[in-house]
Tab-separated table of C-alpha atoms and ligand atoms in Angstrom:
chain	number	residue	atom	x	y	z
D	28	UNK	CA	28.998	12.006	-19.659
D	29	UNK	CA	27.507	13.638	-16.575
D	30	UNK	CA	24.146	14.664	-18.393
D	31	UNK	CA	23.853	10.498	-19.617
D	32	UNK	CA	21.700	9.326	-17.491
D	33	UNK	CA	22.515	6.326	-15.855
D	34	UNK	CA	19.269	3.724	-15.396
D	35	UNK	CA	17.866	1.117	-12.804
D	36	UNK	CA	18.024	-2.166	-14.243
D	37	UNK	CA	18.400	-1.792	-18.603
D	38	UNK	CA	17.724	-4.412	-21.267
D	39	UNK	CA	20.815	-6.219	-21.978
D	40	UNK	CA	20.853	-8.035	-25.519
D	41	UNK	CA	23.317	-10.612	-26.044
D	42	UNK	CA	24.054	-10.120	-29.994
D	43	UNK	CA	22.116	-13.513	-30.883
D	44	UNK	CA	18.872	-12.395	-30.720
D	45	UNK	CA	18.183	-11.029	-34.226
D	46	UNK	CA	19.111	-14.416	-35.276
D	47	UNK	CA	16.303	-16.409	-33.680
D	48	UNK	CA	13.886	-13.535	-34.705
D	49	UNK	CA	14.985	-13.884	-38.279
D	50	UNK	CA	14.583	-17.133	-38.586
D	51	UNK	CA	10.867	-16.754	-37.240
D	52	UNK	CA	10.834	-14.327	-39.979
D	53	UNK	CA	12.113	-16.569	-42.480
D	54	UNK	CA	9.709	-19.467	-41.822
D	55	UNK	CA	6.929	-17.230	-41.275
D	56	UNK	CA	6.344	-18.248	-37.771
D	57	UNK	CA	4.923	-15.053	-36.808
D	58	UNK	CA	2.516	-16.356	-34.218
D	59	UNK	CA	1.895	-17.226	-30.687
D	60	UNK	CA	3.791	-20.658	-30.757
D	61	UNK	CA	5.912	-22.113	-33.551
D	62	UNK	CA	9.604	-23.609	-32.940
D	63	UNK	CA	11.109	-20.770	-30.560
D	64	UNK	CA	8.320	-20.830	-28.380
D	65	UNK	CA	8.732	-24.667	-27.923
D	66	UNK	CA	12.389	-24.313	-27.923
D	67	UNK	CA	12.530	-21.500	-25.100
D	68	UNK	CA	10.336	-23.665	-22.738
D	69	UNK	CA	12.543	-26.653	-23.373
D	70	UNK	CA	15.742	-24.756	-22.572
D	71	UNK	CA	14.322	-23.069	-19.704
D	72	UNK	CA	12.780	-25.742	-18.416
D	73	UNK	CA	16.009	-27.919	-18.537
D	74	UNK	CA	18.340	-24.880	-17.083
D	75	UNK	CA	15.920	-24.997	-14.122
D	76	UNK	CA	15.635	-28.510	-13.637
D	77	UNK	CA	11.529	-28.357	-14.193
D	78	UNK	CA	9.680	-31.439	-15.868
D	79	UNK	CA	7.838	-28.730	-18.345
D	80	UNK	CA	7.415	-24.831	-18.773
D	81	UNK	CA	4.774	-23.164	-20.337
D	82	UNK	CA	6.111	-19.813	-21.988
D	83	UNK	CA	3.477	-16.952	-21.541
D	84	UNK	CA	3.079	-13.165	-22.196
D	85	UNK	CA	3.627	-12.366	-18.867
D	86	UNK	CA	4.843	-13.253	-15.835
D	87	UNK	CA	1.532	-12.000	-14.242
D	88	UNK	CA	-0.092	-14.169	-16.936
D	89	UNK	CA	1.619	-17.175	-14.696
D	90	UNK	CA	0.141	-16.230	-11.705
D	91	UNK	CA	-2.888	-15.830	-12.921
D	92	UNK	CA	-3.078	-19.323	-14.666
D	93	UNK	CA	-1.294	-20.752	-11.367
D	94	UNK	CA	-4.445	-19.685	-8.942
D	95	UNK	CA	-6.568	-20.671	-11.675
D	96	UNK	CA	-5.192	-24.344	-11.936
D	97	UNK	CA	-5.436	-24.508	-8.128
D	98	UNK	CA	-8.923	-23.798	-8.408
D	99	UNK	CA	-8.890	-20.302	-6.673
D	100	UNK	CA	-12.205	-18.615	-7.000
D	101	UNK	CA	-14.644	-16.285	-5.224
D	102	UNK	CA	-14.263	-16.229	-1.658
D	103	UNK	CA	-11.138	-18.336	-1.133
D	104	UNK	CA	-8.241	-16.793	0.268
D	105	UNK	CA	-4.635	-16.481	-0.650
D	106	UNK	CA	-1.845	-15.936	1.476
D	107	UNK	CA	0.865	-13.243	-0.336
D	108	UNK	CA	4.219	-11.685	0.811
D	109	UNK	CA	3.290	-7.945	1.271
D	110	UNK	CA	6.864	-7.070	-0.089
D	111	UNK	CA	6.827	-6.993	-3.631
D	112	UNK	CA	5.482	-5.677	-7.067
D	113	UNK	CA	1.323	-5.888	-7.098
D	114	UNK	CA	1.784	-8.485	-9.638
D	115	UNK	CA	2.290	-10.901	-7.422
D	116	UNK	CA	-1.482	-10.053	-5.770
D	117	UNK	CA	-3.270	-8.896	-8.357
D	118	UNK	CA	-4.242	-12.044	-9.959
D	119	UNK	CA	-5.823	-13.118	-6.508
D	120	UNK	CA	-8.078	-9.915	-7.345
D	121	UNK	CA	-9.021	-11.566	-11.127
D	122	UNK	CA	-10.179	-14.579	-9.463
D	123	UNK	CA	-12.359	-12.629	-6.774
D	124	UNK	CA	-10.555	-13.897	-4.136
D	125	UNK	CA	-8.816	-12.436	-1.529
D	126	UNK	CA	-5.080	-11.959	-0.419
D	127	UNK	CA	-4.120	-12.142	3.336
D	128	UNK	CA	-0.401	-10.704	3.462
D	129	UNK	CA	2.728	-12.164	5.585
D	130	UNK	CA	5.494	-9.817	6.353
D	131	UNK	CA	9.123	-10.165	5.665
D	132	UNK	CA	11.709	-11.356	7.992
D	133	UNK	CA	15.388	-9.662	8.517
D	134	UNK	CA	17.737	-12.518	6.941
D	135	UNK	CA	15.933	-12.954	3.773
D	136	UNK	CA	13.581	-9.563	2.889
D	137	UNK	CA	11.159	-12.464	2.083
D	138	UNK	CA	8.427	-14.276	3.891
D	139	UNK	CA	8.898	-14.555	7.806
D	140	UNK	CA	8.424	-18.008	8.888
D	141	UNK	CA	7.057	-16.986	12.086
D	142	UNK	CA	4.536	-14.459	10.459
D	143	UNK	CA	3.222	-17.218	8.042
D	144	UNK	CA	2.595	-19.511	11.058
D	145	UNK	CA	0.700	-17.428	12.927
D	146	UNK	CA	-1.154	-16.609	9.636
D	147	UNK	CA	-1.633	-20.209	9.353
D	148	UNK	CA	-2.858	-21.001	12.578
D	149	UNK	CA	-5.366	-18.315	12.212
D	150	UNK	CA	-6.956	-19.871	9.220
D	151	UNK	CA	-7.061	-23.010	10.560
D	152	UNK	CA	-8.809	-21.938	14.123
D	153	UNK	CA	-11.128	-20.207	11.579
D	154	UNK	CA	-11.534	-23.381	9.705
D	155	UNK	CA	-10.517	-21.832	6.740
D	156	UNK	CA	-7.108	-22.540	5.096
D	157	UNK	CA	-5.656	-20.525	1.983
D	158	UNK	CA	-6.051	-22.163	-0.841
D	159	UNK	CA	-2.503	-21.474	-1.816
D	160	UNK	CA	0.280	-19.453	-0.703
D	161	UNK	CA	2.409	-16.943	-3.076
D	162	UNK	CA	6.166	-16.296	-2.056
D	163	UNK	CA	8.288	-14.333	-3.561
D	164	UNK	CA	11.739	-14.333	-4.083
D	165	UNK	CA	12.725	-10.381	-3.496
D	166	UNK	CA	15.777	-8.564	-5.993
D	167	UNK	CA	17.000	-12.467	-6.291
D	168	UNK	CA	17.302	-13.650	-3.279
D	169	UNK	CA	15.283	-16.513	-2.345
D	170	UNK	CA	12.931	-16.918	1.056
D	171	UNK	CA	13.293	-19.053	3.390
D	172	UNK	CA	11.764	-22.006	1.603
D	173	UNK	CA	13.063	-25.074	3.941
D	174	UNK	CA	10.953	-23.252	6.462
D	175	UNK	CA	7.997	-21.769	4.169
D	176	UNK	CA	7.721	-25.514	2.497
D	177	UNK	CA	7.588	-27.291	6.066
D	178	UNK	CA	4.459	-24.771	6.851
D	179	UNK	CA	3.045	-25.151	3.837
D	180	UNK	CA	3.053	-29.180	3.534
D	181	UNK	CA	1.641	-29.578	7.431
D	182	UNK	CA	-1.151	-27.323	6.077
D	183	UNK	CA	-1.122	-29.077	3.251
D	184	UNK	CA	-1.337	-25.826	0.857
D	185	UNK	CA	0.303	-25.275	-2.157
D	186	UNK	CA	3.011	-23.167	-2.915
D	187	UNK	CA	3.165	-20.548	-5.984
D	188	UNK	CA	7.014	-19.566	-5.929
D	189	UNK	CA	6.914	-15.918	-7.590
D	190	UNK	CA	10.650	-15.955	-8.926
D	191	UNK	CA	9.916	-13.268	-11.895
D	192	UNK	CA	13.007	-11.613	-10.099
D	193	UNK	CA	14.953	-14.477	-9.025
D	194	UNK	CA	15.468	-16.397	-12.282
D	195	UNK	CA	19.358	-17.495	-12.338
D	196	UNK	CA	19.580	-17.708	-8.005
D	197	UNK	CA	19.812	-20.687	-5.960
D	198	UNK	CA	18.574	-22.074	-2.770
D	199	UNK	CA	20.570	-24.788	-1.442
D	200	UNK	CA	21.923	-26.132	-4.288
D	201	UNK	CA	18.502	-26.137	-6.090
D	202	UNK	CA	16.985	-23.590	-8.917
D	203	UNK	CA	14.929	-20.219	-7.685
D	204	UNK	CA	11.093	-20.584	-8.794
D	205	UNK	CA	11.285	-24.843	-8.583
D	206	UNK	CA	10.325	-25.087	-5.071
D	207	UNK	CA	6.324	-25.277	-5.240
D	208	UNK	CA	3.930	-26.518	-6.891
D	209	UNK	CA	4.334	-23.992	-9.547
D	210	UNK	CA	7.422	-21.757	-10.078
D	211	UNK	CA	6.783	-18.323	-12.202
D	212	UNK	CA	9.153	-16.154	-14.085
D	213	UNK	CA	9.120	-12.823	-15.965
D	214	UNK	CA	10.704	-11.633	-18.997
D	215	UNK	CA	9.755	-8.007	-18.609
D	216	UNK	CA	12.184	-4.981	-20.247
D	217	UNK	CA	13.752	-4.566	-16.501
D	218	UNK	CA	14.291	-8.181	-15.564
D	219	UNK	CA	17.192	-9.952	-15.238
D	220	UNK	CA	16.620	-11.702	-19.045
D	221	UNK	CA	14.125	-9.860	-21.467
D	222	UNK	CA	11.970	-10.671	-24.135
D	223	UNK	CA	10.618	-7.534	-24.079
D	224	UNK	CA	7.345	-8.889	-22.036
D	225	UNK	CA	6.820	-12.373	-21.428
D	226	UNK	CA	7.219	-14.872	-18.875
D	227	UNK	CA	6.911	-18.479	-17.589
D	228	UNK	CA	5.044	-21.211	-15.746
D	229	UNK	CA	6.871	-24.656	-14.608
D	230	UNK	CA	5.857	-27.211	-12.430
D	231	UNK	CA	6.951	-30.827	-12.476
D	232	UNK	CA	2.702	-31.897	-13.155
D	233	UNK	CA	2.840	-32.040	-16.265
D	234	UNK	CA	-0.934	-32.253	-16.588
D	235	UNK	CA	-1.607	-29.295	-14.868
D	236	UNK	CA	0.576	-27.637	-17.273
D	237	UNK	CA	-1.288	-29.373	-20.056
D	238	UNK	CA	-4.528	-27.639	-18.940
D	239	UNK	CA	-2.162	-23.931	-18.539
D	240	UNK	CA	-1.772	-23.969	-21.898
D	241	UNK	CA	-5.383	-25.062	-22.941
D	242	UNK	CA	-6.698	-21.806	-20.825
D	243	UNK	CA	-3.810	-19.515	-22.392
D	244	UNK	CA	-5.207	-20.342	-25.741
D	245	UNK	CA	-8.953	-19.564	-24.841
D	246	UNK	CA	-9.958	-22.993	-23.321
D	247	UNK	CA	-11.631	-24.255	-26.713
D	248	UNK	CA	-12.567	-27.415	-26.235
D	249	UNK	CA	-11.357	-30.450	-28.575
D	250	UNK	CA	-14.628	-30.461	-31.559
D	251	UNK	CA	-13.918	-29.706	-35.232
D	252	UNK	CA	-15.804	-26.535	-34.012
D	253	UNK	CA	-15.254	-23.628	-31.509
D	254	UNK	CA	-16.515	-24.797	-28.790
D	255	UNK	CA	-15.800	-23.355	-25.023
D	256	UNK	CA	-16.860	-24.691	-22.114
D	257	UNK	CA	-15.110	-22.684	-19.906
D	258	UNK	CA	-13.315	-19.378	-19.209
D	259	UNK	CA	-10.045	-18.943	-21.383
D	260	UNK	CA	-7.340	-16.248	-21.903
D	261	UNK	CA	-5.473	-14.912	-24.668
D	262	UNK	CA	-1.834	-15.786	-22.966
D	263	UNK	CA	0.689	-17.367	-24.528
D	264	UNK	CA	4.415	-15.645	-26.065
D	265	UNK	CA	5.062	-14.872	-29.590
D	266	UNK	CA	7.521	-17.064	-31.585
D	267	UNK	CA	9.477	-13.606	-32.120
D	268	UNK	CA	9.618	-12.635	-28.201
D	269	UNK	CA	10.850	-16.531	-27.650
D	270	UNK	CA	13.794	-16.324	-29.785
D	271	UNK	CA	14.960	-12.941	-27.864
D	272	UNK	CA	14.059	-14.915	-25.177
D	273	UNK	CA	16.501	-17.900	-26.697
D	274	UNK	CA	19.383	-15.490	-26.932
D	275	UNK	CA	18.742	-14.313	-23.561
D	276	UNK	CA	18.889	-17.389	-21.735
D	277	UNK	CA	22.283	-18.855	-23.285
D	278	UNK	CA	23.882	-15.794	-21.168
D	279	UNK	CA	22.218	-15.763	-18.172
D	280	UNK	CA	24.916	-17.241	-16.155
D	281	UNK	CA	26.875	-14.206	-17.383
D	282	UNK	CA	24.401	-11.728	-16.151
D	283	UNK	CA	24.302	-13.126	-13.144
D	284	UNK	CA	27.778	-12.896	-12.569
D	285	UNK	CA	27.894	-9.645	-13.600
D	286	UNK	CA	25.077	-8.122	-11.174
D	287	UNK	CA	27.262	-9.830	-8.508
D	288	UNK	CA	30.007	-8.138	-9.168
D	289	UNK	CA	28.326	-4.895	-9.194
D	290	UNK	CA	26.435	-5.515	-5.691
D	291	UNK	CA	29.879	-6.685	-4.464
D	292	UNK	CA	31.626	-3.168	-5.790
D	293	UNK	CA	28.901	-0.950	-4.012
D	294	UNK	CA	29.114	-2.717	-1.576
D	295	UNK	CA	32.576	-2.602	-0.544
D	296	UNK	CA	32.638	1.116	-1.843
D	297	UNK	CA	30.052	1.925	0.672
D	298	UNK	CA	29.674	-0.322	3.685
D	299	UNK	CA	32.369	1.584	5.504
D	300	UNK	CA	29.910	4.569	5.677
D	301	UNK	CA	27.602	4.295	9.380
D	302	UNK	CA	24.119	3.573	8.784
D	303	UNK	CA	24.391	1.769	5.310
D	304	UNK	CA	23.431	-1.677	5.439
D	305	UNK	CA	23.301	-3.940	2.334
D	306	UNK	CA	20.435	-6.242	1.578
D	307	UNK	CA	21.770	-9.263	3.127
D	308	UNK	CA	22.360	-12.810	1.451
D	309	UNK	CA	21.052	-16.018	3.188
D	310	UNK	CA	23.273	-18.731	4.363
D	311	UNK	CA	22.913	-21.708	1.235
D	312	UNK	CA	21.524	-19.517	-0.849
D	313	UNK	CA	23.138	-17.512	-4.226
D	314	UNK	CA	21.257	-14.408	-4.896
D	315	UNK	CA	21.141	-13.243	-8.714
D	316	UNK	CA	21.354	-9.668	-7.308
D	317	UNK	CA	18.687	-8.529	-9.692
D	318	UNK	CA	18.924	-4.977	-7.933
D	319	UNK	CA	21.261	-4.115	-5.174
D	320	UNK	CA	19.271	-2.823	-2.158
D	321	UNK	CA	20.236	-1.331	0.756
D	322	UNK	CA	19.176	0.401	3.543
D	323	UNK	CA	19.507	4.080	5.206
D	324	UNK	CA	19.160	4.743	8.498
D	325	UNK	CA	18.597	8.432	8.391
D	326	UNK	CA	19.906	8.966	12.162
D	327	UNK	CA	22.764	7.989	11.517
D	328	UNK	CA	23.440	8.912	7.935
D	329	UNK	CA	21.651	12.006	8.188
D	330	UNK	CA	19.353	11.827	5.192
D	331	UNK	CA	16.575	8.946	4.503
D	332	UNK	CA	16.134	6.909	1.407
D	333	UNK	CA	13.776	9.500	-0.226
D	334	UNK	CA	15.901	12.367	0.037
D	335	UNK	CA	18.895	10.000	-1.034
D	336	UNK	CA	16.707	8.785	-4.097
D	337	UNK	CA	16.151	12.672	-5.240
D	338	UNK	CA	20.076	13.684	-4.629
D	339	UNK	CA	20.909	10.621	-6.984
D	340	UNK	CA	17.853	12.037	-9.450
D	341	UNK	CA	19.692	15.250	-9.695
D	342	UNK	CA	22.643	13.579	-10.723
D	343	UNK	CA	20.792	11.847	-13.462
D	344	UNK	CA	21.097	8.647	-11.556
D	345	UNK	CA	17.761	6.282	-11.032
D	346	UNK	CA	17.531	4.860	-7.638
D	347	UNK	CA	13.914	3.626	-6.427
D	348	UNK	CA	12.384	2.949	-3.226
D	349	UNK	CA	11.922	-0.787	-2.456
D	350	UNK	CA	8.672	-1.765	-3.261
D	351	UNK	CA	5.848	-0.324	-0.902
D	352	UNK	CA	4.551	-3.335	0.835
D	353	UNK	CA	0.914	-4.450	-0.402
D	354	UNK	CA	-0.756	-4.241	2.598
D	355	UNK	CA	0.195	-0.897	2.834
D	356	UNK	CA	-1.323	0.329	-0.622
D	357	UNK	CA	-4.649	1.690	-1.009
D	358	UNK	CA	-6.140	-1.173	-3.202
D	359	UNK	CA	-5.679	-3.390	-0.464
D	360	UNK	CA	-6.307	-1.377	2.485
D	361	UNK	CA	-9.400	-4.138	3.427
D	362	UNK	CA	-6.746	-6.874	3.700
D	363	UNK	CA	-5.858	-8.831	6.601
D	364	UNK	CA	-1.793	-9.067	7.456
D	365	UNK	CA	0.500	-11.027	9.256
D	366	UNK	CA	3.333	-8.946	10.732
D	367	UNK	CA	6.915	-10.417	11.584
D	368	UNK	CA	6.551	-9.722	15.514
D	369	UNK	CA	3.375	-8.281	17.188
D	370	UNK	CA	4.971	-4.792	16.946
D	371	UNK	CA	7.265	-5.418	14.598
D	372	UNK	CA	6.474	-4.499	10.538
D	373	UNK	CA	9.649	-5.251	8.987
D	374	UNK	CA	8.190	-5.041	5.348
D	375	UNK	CA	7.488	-1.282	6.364
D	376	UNK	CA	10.650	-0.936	7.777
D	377	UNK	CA	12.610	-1.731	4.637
D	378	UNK	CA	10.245	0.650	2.506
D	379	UNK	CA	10.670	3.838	4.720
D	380	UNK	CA	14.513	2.691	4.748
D	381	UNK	CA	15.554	0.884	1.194
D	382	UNK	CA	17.013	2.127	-1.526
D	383	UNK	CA	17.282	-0.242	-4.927
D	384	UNK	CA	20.670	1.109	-7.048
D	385	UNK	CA	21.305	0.841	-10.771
D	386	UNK	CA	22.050	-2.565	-11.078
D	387	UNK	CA	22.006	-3.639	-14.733
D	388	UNK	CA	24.872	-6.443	-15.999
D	389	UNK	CA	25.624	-2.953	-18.960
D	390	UNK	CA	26.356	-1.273	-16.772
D	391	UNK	CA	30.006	0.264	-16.866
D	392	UNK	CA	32.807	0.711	-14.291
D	393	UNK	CA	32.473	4.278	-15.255
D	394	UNK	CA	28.601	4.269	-14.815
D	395	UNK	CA	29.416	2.560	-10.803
D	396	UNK	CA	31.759	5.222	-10.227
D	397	UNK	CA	29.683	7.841	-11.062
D	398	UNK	CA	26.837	6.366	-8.635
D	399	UNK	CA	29.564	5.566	-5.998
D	400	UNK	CA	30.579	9.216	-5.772
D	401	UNK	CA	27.063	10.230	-5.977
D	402	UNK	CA	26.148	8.339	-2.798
D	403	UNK	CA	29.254	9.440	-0.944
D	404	UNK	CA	28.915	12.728	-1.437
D	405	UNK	CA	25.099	12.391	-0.279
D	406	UNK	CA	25.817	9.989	2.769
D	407	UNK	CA	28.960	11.439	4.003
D	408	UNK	CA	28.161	15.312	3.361
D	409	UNK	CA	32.008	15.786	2.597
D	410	UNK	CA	34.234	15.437	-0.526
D	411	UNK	CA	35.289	11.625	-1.348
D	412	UNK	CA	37.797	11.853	0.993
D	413	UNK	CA	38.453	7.377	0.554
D	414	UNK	CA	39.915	6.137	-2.735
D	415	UNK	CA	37.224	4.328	-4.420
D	416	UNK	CA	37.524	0.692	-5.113
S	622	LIG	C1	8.043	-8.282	-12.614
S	622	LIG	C2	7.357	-8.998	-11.542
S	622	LIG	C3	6.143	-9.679	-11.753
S	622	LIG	C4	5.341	-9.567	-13.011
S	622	LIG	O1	5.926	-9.931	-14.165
S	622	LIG	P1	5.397	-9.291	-15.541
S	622	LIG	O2	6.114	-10.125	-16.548
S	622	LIG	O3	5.807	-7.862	-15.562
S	622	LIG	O4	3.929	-9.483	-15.601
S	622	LIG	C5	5.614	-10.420	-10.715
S	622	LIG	N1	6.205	-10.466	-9.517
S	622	LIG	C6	7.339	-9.811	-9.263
S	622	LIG	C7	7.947	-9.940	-7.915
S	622	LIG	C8	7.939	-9.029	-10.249
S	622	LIG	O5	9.055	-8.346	-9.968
């Protein structure tokens, strides 16, 4: 048992799924649309109260066709949270446009409020204003969006909600990813649900969504011909991914309960310990708990979140780093950034600090153990000496 090695955040199938794909198989639907496809954006759409979704091969694929329907292009400028996968910035980089990146505040891990206003009255001394702004929510739990959307409508910019991580989470009351103008989601292996790959565009303009899928599907033109008048892509989700994706999305309630429960038992296995702080949960908000994060604060704990990351390793656990904030990689060392208080880089902060656990709704109470002792024995430098919950 000790030598299994216990994983971040694994593919959970619900024992439906071969059903939808054999039935693709059985009508021969082997394609990039047929019934599951239209099915899966129906059902998704209606579980997060969206007028439409457009299902897609990616969840990078959304953001992409997002900046493209917002007419993003060379020279414009996007405003990004630095605290997340590149995904969320590299399709600013497809359109030749560039990202200026906001740093996190303390409640939510997500966009500071303060940080995007000073961004915002930057751009507008400068006389030029983003032409959209990408927030993301981080592990699950949604931003700030009362206080993002407020910014964002007195600027007048729109709003790409990156909820590839968040899908299943509320904010007040309301779905993660419906807040802007367009709301993405992701289907990748690690992700809450899974097709394998995929992912998902909604918006409530329905005509905008009309034109995402007429650019997915190469942008040909209506003619009894191929004819193209304009750049298209090759981005829409096979029939066979949407039916995993069908069976995924009947249990995601489940899933989310059951990453809950797991932040919930690390959490009160571990928060005793000095220097551990959990990845907090904003007030009116319900976090999926995609991946439970915490922090480390080495002077207290007496190792930092690398050295903790390679003590789980050697236990055959996988732990990761949070992500390393964008405007702290080397692709986009040029970029302009927006930190939460003048000396204050909180995004950095929770990088040199965080630590993301195993987190997957498979996971087994044996499994959390295992990690629970792991970190105790790391953190406290002495046997278990607590009974664990
Ligand atoms: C996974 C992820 C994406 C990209 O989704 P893909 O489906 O892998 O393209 C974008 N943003 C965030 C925050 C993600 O975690």
């Amino acid at each position: 048992m000790k030598n299994q090695r216990i994983y971040l955040s694994l593919p959970h199938m619900s024992g439906r799924e071969q059903e939808y794909i054999k039935e693709a198989f059985d009508t021969n639907w082997i394609a990039p649309l047929g019934p599951n496809v239209d099915a899966f954006e129906e059902e998704l759409a209606s579980y997060v109260g969206a007028s439409e979704a457009v299902a897609l091969n990616s969840g990078t694929s959304a953001i992409h066709l997002a900046l493209s329907l917002l007419g993003v292009t060379k020279g414009d400028t996007v405003f990004c949270s630095t605290l997340t996968f590149v995904a969320s910035a590299n399709p600013i980089l497809y359109q030749g446009a560039e990202p200026i990146f906001i740093d996190s505040d303390r409640e939510s891990w997500n966009m500071s409020p303060q940080a995007l206003q000073r961004a915002f009255q930057d751009a507008a001394l400068q006389g030029k204003l983003p032409k959209a702004v990408i927030i993301v929510n981080l592990y699950g739990q949604s931003a700030k969006m009362e206080e993002l959307l407020t910014l964002c409508n007195q600027y007048n910019v729109p709003i790409i909600e990156d909820a590839a991580e968040s899908l299943g989470s509320t904010y007040k009351g309301k779905a993660s990813g419906t807040f802007g103008k367009f709301g993405i989601f992701s289907f990748n292996g690690n992700k809450i649900i899974t097709t394998s790959g995929g992912g998902m565009l909604i918006s409530n303009d329905v005509e905008s969504l009309k034109k995402a899928r007429f650019l997915a599907t190469q942008a040909r033109d209506p003619a009894p011909y191929y004819q193209h008048s304009q750049v298209g892509h090759n981005y829409r989700l096979s029939n066979i991914l949407a039916g995993i994706g069908r069976a995924q999305l009947e249990v995601i309630e489940e899933r989310v309960t059951a990453r809950r429960a797991i932040f919930e038992r690390y959490k009160k296995s571990l928060s005793h310990i000095p220097g551990i702080e959990f990845m907090p949960e904003l007030e009116n908000s319900t976090s999926n708990r995609w991946l439970t994060a915490l922090t480390v604060n080495q002077n207290e704990t007496g190792i930092s979140s690398f050295n903790l990351i390679e003590a789980l390793d050697k236990e055959n656990i996988e732990a990761r780093p949070v992500w390393k904030p964008l405007h702290m990689q080397p692709l986009f060392k040029d970029a302009a950034y927006y930190s939460h208080g003048e000396k204050e880089d909180v995004a950095k902060e929770l990088f040199l600090t965080g630590v993301c656990l195993p987190s997957g709704s498979s996971l087994t109470t044996e499994e959390q153990t295992r990690v629970i002792e792991s970190l105790r024995e790391s953190l406290e430098g002495v046997l278990v000496t607590q009974e664990i919950i």
